[in-house]
Amino acid sequence: MSTSDRLVEATRELLWERGYVGTSPKAIQQHAGAGQGSMYHHFTGKPDLALAAIRRTAEELRGTAGRVLDAPGSAYERISGYLLRERDVLRGCPVGRLTMDPEVIASDDLRAPVDETIAWLRDRLAAIVQEGLEGGEFDPSLVPEDVAASIVATVQGGYVLARASGSTDAFDAAARGLLALLAPRTAPA
């Protein structure tokens, strides 16, 4: 792995664990095993390095979610796959946690990849819900954009509740509850 990649990966990890303010250039260098000269050779400073790290984190999340959402199956199965996929619930979402970081949110540059990723996820989920509506899988009164927002909110809120309680139970219950609400309708007997 190149020095530049080690610096980006170290920054990603530290941003997730400590946030922007808690991620010092010295901590990044130590975590990456790189000197100050190497850091400033590849990046103009902490904001530039943080932006590269946030972009990589956002790309990774889109890739992981995309593989599940683009898998074969019904709309419900793909949404279920997304909600129930293996994740480190107690650690939280690396992109979602950035929304709670005042320094990231205050910076248009640092916030942009976070906002773009959340918008991408909502759009992708809304498209899947629309497919389910067109296929008669979901209740016709559902509004795809609203359901997509609910899915994202359930996942992010589930992370918060799980972290607060120290247990994945709250996340799992939220996912199960949303899936029960979205369950394809069956004809009455």
mmCIF file with all atom_site columns, C-alpha atoms in Angstrom:
data_model
loop_
_atom_site.group_PDB
_atom_site.id
_atom_site.type_symbol
_atom_site.label_atom_id
_atom_site.label_alt_id
_atom_site.label_comp_id
_atom_site.label_asym_id
_atom_site.label_entity_id
_atom_site.label_seq_id
_atom_site.pdbx_PDB_ins_code
_atom_site.Cartn_x
_atom_site.Cartn_y
_atom_site.Cartn_z
_atom_site.occupancy
_atom_site.B_iso_or_equiv
_atom_site.pdbx_formal_charge
_atom_site.auth_seq_id
_atom_site.auth_comp_id
_atom_site.auth_asym_id
_atom_site.auth_atom_id
_atom_site.pdbx_PDB_model_num
ATOM 1   C CA . MET A 1 1   ? 0.000   0.000   0.000   1.00 0.00 ? 1   MET A CA 1
ATOM 2   C CA . SER A 1 2   ? 1.386   3.397   -0.952  1.00 0.00 ? 2   SER A CA 1
ATOM 3   C CA . THR A 1 3   ? 2.101   6.095   1.626   1.00 0.00 ? 3   THR A CA 1
ATOM 4   C CA . SER A 1 4   ? -0.780  8.141   0.241   1.00 0.00 ? 4   SER A CA 1
ATOM 5   C CA . ASP A 1 5   ? -3.173  5.179   0.659   1.00 0.00 ? 5   ASP A CA 1
ATOM 6   C CA . ARG A 1 6   ? -1.898  4.504   4.188   1.00 0.00 ? 6   ARG A CA 1
ATOM 7   C CA . LEU A 1 7   ? -2.548  8.137   5.103   1.00 0.00 ? 7   LEU A CA 1
ATOM 8   C CA . VAL A 1 8   ? -6.068  8.037   3.652   1.00 0.00 ? 8   VAL A CA 1
ATOM 9   C CA . GLU A 1 9   ? -6.883  4.744   5.397   1.00 0.00 ? 9   GLU A CA 1
ATOM 10  C CA . ALA A 1 10  ? -5.512  6.010   8.714   1.00 0.00 ? 10  ALA A CA 1
ATOM 11  C CA . THR A 1 11  ? -7.606  9.162   8.373   1.00 0.00 ? 11  THR A CA 1
ATOM 12  C CA . ARG A 1 12  ? -10.732 7.151   7.551   1.00 0.00 ? 12  ARG A CA 1
ATOM 13  C CA . GLU A 1 13  ? -10.268 5.041   10.651  1.00 0.00 ? 13  GLU A CA 1
ATOM 14  C CA . LEU A 1 14  ? -9.543  8.003   12.916  1.00 0.00 ? 14  LEU A CA 1
ATOM 15  C CA . LEU A 1 15  ? -12.460 10.055  11.574  1.00 0.00 ? 15  LEU A CA 1
ATOM 16  C CA . TRP A 1 16  ? -14.770 7.124   12.328  1.00 0.00 ? 16  TRP A CA 1
ATOM 17  C CA . GLU A 1 17  ? -13.357 6.659   15.835  1.00 0.00 ? 17  GLU A CA 1
ATOM 18  C CA . ARG A 1 18  ? -12.590 10.229  16.914  1.00 0.00 ? 18  ARG A CA 1
ATOM 19  C CA . GLY A 1 19  ? -14.243 12.680  14.532  1.00 0.00 ? 19  GLY A CA 1
ATOM 20  C CA . TYR A 1 20  ? -12.570 15.534  12.689  1.00 0.00 ? 20  TYR A CA 1
ATOM 21  C CA . VAL A 1 21  ? -11.398 17.573  15.689  1.00 0.00 ? 21  VAL A CA 1
ATOM 22  C CA . GLY A 1 22  ? -10.036 14.471  17.434  1.00 0.00 ? 22  GLY A CA 1
ATOM 23  C CA . THR A 1 23  ? -8.059  13.469  14.358  1.00 0.00 ? 23  THR A CA 1
ATOM 24  C CA . SER A 1 24  ? -4.786  15.352  14.515  1.00 0.00 ? 24  SER A CA 1
ATOM 25  C CA . PRO A 1 25  ? -2.165  15.307  11.760  1.00 0.00 ? 25  PRO A CA 1
ATOM 26  C CA . LYS A 1 26  ? 0.236   13.714  14.246  1.00 0.00 ? 26  LYS A CA 1
ATOM 27  C CA . ALA A 1 27  ? -2.249  10.923  15.045  1.00 0.00 ? 27  ALA A CA 1
ATOM 28  C CA . ILE A 1 28  ? -2.772  10.323  11.314  1.00 0.00 ? 28  ILE A CA 1
ATOM 29  C CA . GLN A 1 29  ? 0.978   10.123  10.722  1.00 0.00 ? 29  GLN A CA 1
ATOM 30  C CA . GLN A 1 30  ? 1.475   7.737   13.635  1.00 0.00 ? 30  GLN A CA 1
ATOM 31  C CA . HIS A 1 31  ? -1.450  5.538   12.588  1.00 0.00 ? 31  HIS A CA 1
ATOM 32  C CA . ALA A 1 32  ? -0.181  5.451   8.987   1.00 0.00 ? 32  ALA A CA 1
ATOM 33  C CA . GLY A 1 33  ? 3.476   5.018   9.884   1.00 0.00 ? 33  GLY A CA 1
ATOM 34  C CA . ALA A 1 34  ? 4.310   8.081   7.789   1.00 0.00 ? 34  ALA A CA 1
ATOM 35  C CA . GLY A 1 35  ? 6.279   11.210  8.492   1.00 0.00 ? 35  GLY A CA 1
ATOM 36  C CA . GLN A 1 36  ? 5.099   14.788  8.344   1.00 0.00 ? 36  GLN A CA 1
ATOM 37  C CA . GLY A 1 37  ? 6.985   15.360  5.098   1.00 0.00 ? 37  GLY A CA 1
ATOM 38  C CA . SER A 1 38  ? 5.188   12.434  3.464   1.00 0.00 ? 38  SER A CA 1
ATOM 39  C CA . MET A 1 39  ? 1.820   13.714  4.565   1.00 0.00 ? 39  MET A CA 1
ATOM 40  C CA . TYR A 1 40  ? 2.406   17.193  3.183   1.00 0.00 ? 40  TYR A CA 1
ATOM 41  C CA . HIS A 1 41  ? 3.984   15.794  0.024   1.00 0.00 ? 41  HIS A CA 1
ATOM 42  C CA . HIS A 1 42  ? 0.702   14.034  -0.844  1.00 0.00 ? 42  HIS A CA 1
ATOM 43  C CA . PHE A 1 43  ? -1.855  16.391  0.734   1.00 0.00 ? 43  PHE A CA 1
ATOM 44  C CA . THR A 1 44  ? -2.000  20.151  1.297   1.00 0.00 ? 44  THR A CA 1
ATOM 45  C CA . GLY A 1 45  ? -3.151  19.648  4.866   1.00 0.00 ? 45  GLY A CA 1
ATOM 46  C CA . LYS A 1 46  ? -5.657  17.972  7.154   1.00 0.00 ? 46  LYS A CA 1
ATOM 47  C CA . PRO A 1 47  ? -8.759  19.237  5.273   1.00 0.00 ? 47  PRO A CA 1
ATOM 48  C CA . ASP A 1 48  ? -7.425  17.868  1.958   1.00 0.00 ? 48  ASP A CA 1
ATOM 49  C CA . LEU A 1 49  ? -6.581  14.516  3.533   1.00 0.00 ? 49  LEU A CA 1
ATOM 50  C CA . ALA A 1 50  ? -9.929  14.369  5.343   1.00 0.00 ? 50  ALA A CA 1
ATOM 51  C CA . LEU A 1 51  ? -11.731 15.034  2.059   1.00 0.00 ? 51  LEU A CA 1
ATOM 52  C CA . ALA A 1 52  ? -9.874  12.154  0.374   1.00 0.00 ? 52  ALA A CA 1
ATOM 53  C CA . ALA A 1 53  ? -10.757 9.895   3.319   1.00 0.00 ? 53  ALA A CA 1
ATOM 54  C CA . ILE A 1 54  ? -14.421 10.907  3.332   1.00 0.00 ? 54  ILE A CA 1
ATOM 55  C CA . ARG A 1 55  ? -14.672 10.383  -0.420  1.00 0.00 ? 55  ARG A CA 1
ATOM 56  C CA . ARG A 1 56  ? -13.185 6.904   -0.101  1.00 0.00 ? 56  ARG A CA 1
ATOM 57  C CA . THR A 1 57  ? -15.532 6.040   2.762   1.00 0.00 ? 57  THR A CA 1
ATOM 58  C CA . ALA A 1 58  ? -18.498 7.267   0.705   1.00 0.00 ? 58  ALA A CA 1
ATOM 59  C CA . GLU A 1 59  ? -17.391 5.237   -2.331  1.00 0.00 ? 59  GLU A CA 1
ATOM 60  C CA . GLU A 1 60  ? -17.023 2.133   -0.183  1.00 0.00 ? 60  GLU A CA 1
ATOM 61  C CA . LEU A 1 61  ? -20.492 2.551   1.314   1.00 0.00 ? 61  LEU A CA 1
ATOM 62  C CA . ARG A 1 62  ? -22.029 3.029   -2.156  1.00 0.00 ? 62  ARG A CA 1
ATOM 63  C CA . GLY A 1 63  ? -20.230 -0.090  -3.362  1.00 0.00 ? 63  GLY A CA 1
ATOM 64  C CA . THR A 1 64  ? -21.352 -2.218  -0.417  1.00 0.00 ? 64  THR A CA 1
ATOM 65  C CA . ALA A 1 65  ? -24.952 -0.999  -0.529  1.00 0.00 ? 65  ALA A CA 1
ATOM 66  C CA . GLY A 1 66  ? -25.040 -1.189  -4.324  1.00 0.00 ? 66  GLY A CA 1
ATOM 67  C CA . ARG A 1 67  ? -24.047 -4.851  -4.348  1.00 0.00 ? 67  ARG A CA 1
ATOM 68  C CA . VAL A 1 68  ? -26.978 -5.687  -2.058  1.00 0.00 ? 68  VAL A CA 1
ATOM 69  C CA . LEU A 1 69  ? -29.499 -3.373  -3.720  1.00 0.00 ? 69  LEU A CA 1
ATOM 70  C CA . ASP A 1 70  ? -28.549 -4.535  -7.233  1.00 0.00 ? 70  ASP A CA 1
ATOM 71  C CA . ALA A 1 71  ? -28.716 -8.241  -6.342  1.00 0.00 ? 71  ALA A CA 1
ATOM 72  C CA . PRO A 1 72  ? -31.354 -10.413 -7.970  1.00 0.00 ? 72  PRO A CA 1
ATOM 73  C CA . GLY A 1 73  ? -34.708 -10.716 -6.270  1.00 0.00 ? 73  GLY A CA 1
ATOM 74  C CA . SER A 1 74  ? -37.891 -8.849  -5.616  1.00 0.00 ? 74  SER A CA 1
ATOM 75  C CA . ALA A 1 75  ? -37.922 -5.277  -4.370  1.00 0.00 ? 75  ALA A CA 1
ATOM 76  C CA . TYR A 1 76  ? -38.790 -6.512  -0.884  1.00 0.00 ? 76  TYR A CA 1
ATOM 77  C CA . GLU A 1 77  ? -35.966 -9.074  -0.940  1.00 0.00 ? 77  GLU A CA 1
ATOM 78  C CA . ARG A 1 78  ? -33.419 -6.439  -1.947  1.00 0.00 ? 78  ARG A CA 1
ATOM 79  C CA . ILE A 1 79  ? -34.603 -3.991  0.717   1.00 0.00 ? 79  ILE A CA 1
ATOM 80  C CA . SER A 1 80  ? -34.564 -6.821  3.234   1.00 0.00 ? 80  SER A CA 1
ATOM 81  C CA . GLY A 1 81  ? -31.049 -7.724  2.120   1.00 0.00 ? 81  GLY A CA 1
ATOM 82  C CA . TYR A 1 82  ? -29.953 -4.139  2.663   1.00 0.00 ? 82  TYR A CA 1
ATOM 83  C CA . LEU A 1 83  ? -31.541 -3.865  6.111   1.00 0.00 ? 83  LEU A CA 1
ATOM 84  C CA . LEU A 1 84  ? -30.317 -7.265  7.295   1.00 0.00 ? 84  LEU A CA 1
ATOM 85  C CA . ARG A 1 85  ? -26.863 -7.280  5.716   1.00 0.00 ? 85  ARG A CA 1
ATOM 86  C CA . GLU A 1 86  ? -23.933 -7.940  7.990   1.00 0.00 ? 86  GLU A CA 1
ATOM 87  C CA . ARG A 1 87  ? -22.569 -4.722  9.456   1.00 0.00 ? 87  ARG A CA 1
ATOM 88  C CA . ASP A 1 88  ? -20.719 -3.597  12.567  1.00 0.00 ? 88  ASP A CA 1
ATOM 89  C CA . VAL A 1 89  ? -23.821 -2.107  14.191  1.00 0.00 ? 89  VAL A CA 1
ATOM 90  C CA . LEU A 1 90  ? -22.161 -1.066  17.450  1.00 0.00 ? 90  LEU A CA 1
ATOM 91  C CA . ARG A 1 91  ? -19.524 0.881   15.574  1.00 0.00 ? 91  ARG A CA 1
ATOM 92  C CA . GLY A 1 92  ? -22.129 2.798   13.607  1.00 0.00 ? 92  GLY A CA 1
ATOM 93  C CA . CYS A 1 93  ? -22.158 3.970   10.023  1.00 0.00 ? 93  CYS A CA 1
ATOM 94  C CA . PRO A 1 94  ? -18.931 5.663   8.929   1.00 0.00 ? 94  PRO A CA 1
ATOM 95  C CA . VAL A 1 95  ? -20.876 8.064   6.688   1.00 0.00 ? 95  VAL A CA 1
ATOM 96  C CA . GLY A 1 96  ? -23.772 8.601   9.069   1.00 0.00 ? 96  GLY A CA 1
ATOM 97  C CA . ARG A 1 97  ? -21.392 9.426   11.906  1.00 0.00 ? 97  ARG A CA 1
ATOM 98  C CA . LEU A 1 98  ? -19.889 12.198  9.804   1.00 0.00 ? 98  LEU A CA 1
ATOM 99  C CA . THR A 1 99  ? -23.274 13.943  9.799   1.00 0.00 ? 99  THR A CA 1
ATOM 100 C CA . MET A 1 100 ? -22.884 14.366  13.563  1.00 0.00 ? 100 MET A CA 1
ATOM 101 C CA . ASP A 1 101 ? -19.455 15.973  13.227  1.00 0.00 ? 101 ASP A CA 1
ATOM 102 C CA . PRO A 1 102 ? -19.849 19.773  13.431  1.00 0.00 ? 102 PRO A CA 1
ATOM 103 C CA . GLU A 1 103 ? -16.577 20.423  11.588  1.00 0.00 ? 103 GLU A CA 1
ATOM 104 C CA . VAL A 1 104 ? -17.582 18.191  8.668   1.00 0.00 ? 104 VAL A CA 1
ATOM 105 C CA . ILE A 1 105 ? -21.062 19.687  8.420   1.00 0.00 ? 105 ILE A CA 1
ATOM 106 C CA . ALA A 1 106 ? -19.679 23.244  8.626   1.00 0.00 ? 106 ALA A CA 1
ATOM 107 C CA . SER A 1 107 ? -17.436 22.623  5.599   1.00 0.00 ? 107 SER A CA 1
ATOM 108 C CA . ASP A 1 108 ? -19.151 22.563  2.203   1.00 0.00 ? 108 ASP A CA 1
ATOM 109 C CA . ASP A 1 109 ? -16.268 20.523  0.785   1.00 0.00 ? 109 ASP A CA 1
ATOM 110 C CA . LEU A 1 110 ? -16.256 17.876  3.523   1.00 0.00 ? 110 LEU A CA 1
ATOM 111 C CA . ARG A 1 111 ? -20.052 17.677  3.721   1.00 0.00 ? 111 ARG A CA 1
ATOM 112 C CA . ALA A 1 112 ? -20.538 17.246  -0.052  1.00 0.00 ? 112 ALA A CA 1
ATOM 113 C CA . PRO A 1 113 ? -19.537 13.548  -0.336  1.00 0.00 ? 113 PRO A CA 1
ATOM 114 C CA . VAL A 1 114 ? -21.624 12.745  2.757   1.00 0.00 ? 114 VAL A CA 1
ATOM 115 C CA . ASP A 1 115 ? -24.691 14.489  1.348   1.00 0.00 ? 115 ASP A CA 1
ATOM 116 C CA . GLU A 1 116 ? -24.155 12.945  -2.110  1.00 0.00 ? 116 GLU A CA 1
ATOM 117 C CA . THR A 1 117 ? -23.914 9.440   -0.650  1.00 0.00 ? 117 THR A CA 1
ATOM 118 C CA . ILE A 1 118 ? -27.066 9.783   1.431   1.00 0.00 ? 118 ILE A CA 1
ATOM 119 C CA . ALA A 1 119 ? -28.901 11.243  -1.590  1.00 0.00 ? 119 ALA A CA 1
ATOM 120 C CA . TRP A 1 120 ? -27.627 8.361   -3.767  1.00 0.00 ? 120 TRP A CA 1
ATOM 121 C CA . LEU A 1 121 ? -28.869 5.815   -1.231  1.00 0.00 ? 121 LEU A CA 1
ATOM 122 C CA . ARG A 1 122 ? -32.291 7.441   -0.939  1.00 0.00 ? 122 ARG A CA 1
ATOM 123 C CA . ASP A 1 123 ? -32.624 7.644   -4.737  1.00 0.00 ? 123 ASP A CA 1
ATOM 124 C CA . ARG A 1 124 ? -31.587 4.013   -5.176  1.00 0.00 ? 124 ARG A CA 1
ATOM 125 C CA . LEU A 1 125 ? -34.018 2.828   -2.506  1.00 0.00 ? 125 LEU A CA 1
ATOM 126 C CA . ALA A 1 126 ? -36.841 4.960   -3.962  1.00 0.00 ? 126 ALA A CA 1
ATOM 127 C CA . ALA A 1 127 ? -36.237 3.354   -7.370  1.00 0.00 ? 127 ALA A CA 1
ATOM 128 C CA . ILE A 1 128 ? -36.482 -0.115  -5.826  1.00 0.00 ? 128 ILE A CA 1
ATOM 129 C CA . VAL A 1 129 ? -39.711 0.793   -4.028  1.00 0.00 ? 129 VAL A CA 1
ATOM 130 C CA . GLN A 1 130 ? -41.059 2.127   -7.339  1.00 0.00 ? 130 GLN A CA 1
ATOM 131 C CA . GLU A 1 131 ? -40.195 -1.215  -8.972  1.00 0.00 ? 131 GLU A CA 1
ATOM 132 C CA . GLY A 1 132 ? -42.109 -2.958  -6.179  1.00 0.00 ? 132 GLY A CA 1
ATOM 133 C CA . LEU A 1 133 ? -45.111 -0.689  -6.718  1.00 0.00 ? 133 LEU A CA 1
ATOM 134 C CA . GLU A 1 134 ? -45.098 -1.302  -10.464 1.00 0.00 ? 134 GLU A CA 1
ATOM 135 C CA . GLY A 1 135 ? -44.917 -5.047  -9.848  1.00 0.00 ? 135 GLY A CA 1
ATOM 136 C CA . GLY A 1 136 ? -47.839 -4.955  -7.428  1.00 0.00 ? 136 GLY A CA 1
ATOM 137 C CA . GLU A 1 137 ? -45.573 -6.017  -4.592  1.00 0.00 ? 137 GLU A CA 1
ATOM 138 C CA . PHE A 1 138 ? -46.246 -3.062  -2.272  1.00 0.00 ? 138 PHE A CA 1
ATOM 139 C CA . ASP A 1 139 ? -49.317 -1.203  -1.093  1.00 0.00 ? 139 ASP A CA 1
ATOM 140 C CA . PRO A 1 140 ? -50.130 1.293   -3.872  1.00 0.00 ? 140 PRO A CA 1
ATOM 141 C CA . SER A 1 141 ? -50.438 4.146   -1.357  1.00 0.00 ? 141 SER A CA 1
ATOM 142 C CA . LEU A 1 142 ? -46.692 4.047   -0.628  1.00 0.00 ? 142 LEU A CA 1
ATOM 143 C CA . VAL A 1 143 ? -44.650 7.042   -1.799  1.00 0.00 ? 143 VAL A CA 1
ATOM 144 C CA . PRO A 1 144 ? -41.220 5.751   -2.912  1.00 0.00 ? 144 PRO A CA 1
ATOM 145 C CA . GLU A 1 145 ? -39.262 8.796   -1.734  1.00 0.00 ? 145 GLU A CA 1
ATOM 146 C CA . ASP A 1 146 ? -40.944 8.691   1.690   1.00 0.00 ? 146 ASP A CA 1
ATOM 147 C CA . VAL A 1 147 ? -40.272 4.976   2.096   1.00 0.00 ? 147 VAL A CA 1
ATOM 148 C CA . ALA A 1 148 ? -36.644 5.474   1.047   1.00 0.00 ? 148 ALA A CA 1
ATOM 149 C CA . ALA A 1 149 ? -36.251 8.240   3.637   1.00 0.00 ? 149 ALA A CA 1
ATOM 150 C CA . SER A 1 150 ? -37.796 5.917   6.244   1.00 0.00 ? 150 SER A CA 1
ATOM 151 C CA . ILE A 1 151 ? -35.362 3.122   5.384   1.00 0.00 ? 151 ILE A CA 1
ATOM 152 C CA . VAL A 1 152 ? -32.342 5.413   5.703   1.00 0.00 ? 152 VAL A CA 1
ATOM 153 C CA . ALA A 1 153 ? -33.713 6.902   8.932   1.00 0.00 ? 153 ALA A CA 1
ATOM 154 C CA . THR A 1 154 ? -34.362 3.426   10.344  1.00 0.00 ? 154 THR A CA 1
ATOM 155 C CA . VAL A 1 155 ? -30.808 2.299   9.627   1.00 0.00 ? 155 VAL A CA 1
ATOM 156 C CA . GLN A 1 156 ? -29.190 5.458   10.988  1.00 0.00 ? 156 GLN A CA 1
ATOM 157 C CA . GLY A 1 157 ? -31.503 5.584   14.005  1.00 0.00 ? 157 GLY A CA 1
ATOM 158 C CA . GLY A 1 158 ? -30.919 1.890   14.608  1.00 0.00 ? 158 GLY A CA 1
ATOM 159 C CA . TYR A 1 159 ? -27.181 2.555   14.804  1.00 0.00 ? 159 TYR A CA 1
ATOM 160 C CA . VAL A 1 160 ? -27.751 5.315   17.359  1.00 0.00 ? 160 VAL A CA 1
ATOM 161 C CA . LEU A 1 161 ? -30.054 3.174   19.524  1.00 0.00 ? 161 LEU A CA 1
ATOM 162 C CA . ALA A 1 162 ? -27.701 0.189   19.361  1.00 0.00 ? 162 ALA A CA 1
ATOM 163 C CA . ARG A 1 163 ? -24.690 2.283   20.320  1.00 0.00 ? 163 ARG A CA 1
ATOM 164 C CA . ALA A 1 164 ? -26.605 3.893   23.188  1.00 0.00 ? 164 ALA A CA 1
ATOM 165 C CA . SER A 1 165 ? -27.664 0.527   24.611  1.00 0.00 ? 165 SER A CA 1
ATOM 166 C CA . GLY A 1 166 ? -24.472 -1.350  23.778  1.00 0.00 ? 166 GLY A CA 1
ATOM 167 C CA . SER A 1 167 ? -26.547 -4.012  22.040  1.00 0.00 ? 167 SER A CA 1
ATOM 168 C CA . THR A 1 168 ? -27.544 -4.747  18.449  1.00 0.00 ? 168 THR A CA 1
ATOM 169 C CA . ASP A 1 169 ? -31.069 -5.610  19.613  1.00 0.00 ? 169 ASP A CA 1
ATOM 170 C CA . ALA A 1 170 ? -32.479 -2.127  18.925  1.00 0.00 ? 170 ALA A CA 1
ATOM 171 C CA . PHE A 1 171 ? -31.063 -2.088  15.390  1.00 0.00 ? 171 PHE A CA 1
ATOM 172 C CA . ASP A 1 172 ? -32.386 -5.565  14.675  1.00 0.00 ? 172 ASP A CA 1
ATOM 173 C CA . ALA A 1 173 ? -35.835 -4.700  16.051  1.00 0.00 ? 173 ALA A CA 1
ATOM 174 C CA . ALA A 1 174 ? -36.013 -1.540  13.918  1.00 0.00 ? 174 ALA A CA 1
ATOM 175 C CA . ALA A 1 175 ? -35.085 -3.489  10.781  1.00 0.00 ? 175 ALA A CA 1
ATOM 176 C CA . ARG A 1 176 ? -37.624 -6.229  11.534  1.00 0.00 ? 176 ARG A CA 1
ATOM 177 C CA . GLY A 1 177 ? -40.333 -3.663  12.267  1.00 0.00 ? 177 GLY A CA 1
ATOM 178 C CA . LEU A 1 178 ? -39.774 -1.798  9.014   1.00 0.00 ? 178 LEU A CA 1
ATOM 179 C CA . LEU A 1 179 ? -39.744 -5.036  7.047   1.00 0.00 ? 179 LEU A CA 1
ATOM 180 C CA . ALA A 1 180 ? -43.041 -6.056  8.669   1.00 0.00 ? 180 ALA A CA 1
ATOM 181 C CA . LEU A 1 181 ? -44.548 -2.748  7.541   1.00 0.00 ? 181 LEU A CA 1
ATOM 182 C CA . LEU A 1 182 ? -43.213 -3.228  4.006   1.00 0.00 ? 182 LEU A CA 1
ATOM 183 C CA . ALA A 1 183 ? -44.115 -6.926  3.723   1.00 0.00 ? 183 ALA A CA 1
ATOM 184 C CA . PRO A 1 184 ? -45.816 -7.649  0.404   1.00 0.00 ? 184 PRO A CA 1
ATOM 185 C CA . ARG A 1 185 ? -49.569 -7.780  0.708   1.00 0.00 ? 185 ARG A CA 1
ATOM 186 C CA . THR A 1 186 ? -51.341 -11.092 0.353   1.00 0.00 ? 186 THR A CA 1
ATOM 187 C CA . ALA A 1 187 ? -54.903 -11.563 -0.804  1.00 0.00 ? 187 ALA A CA 1
ATOM 188 C CA . PRO A 1 188 ? -57.449 -12.142 1.977   1.00 0.00 ? 188 PRO A CA 1
ATOM 189 C CA . ALA A 1 189 ? -58.555 -15.755 2.397   1.00 0.00 ? 189 ALA A CA 1
#
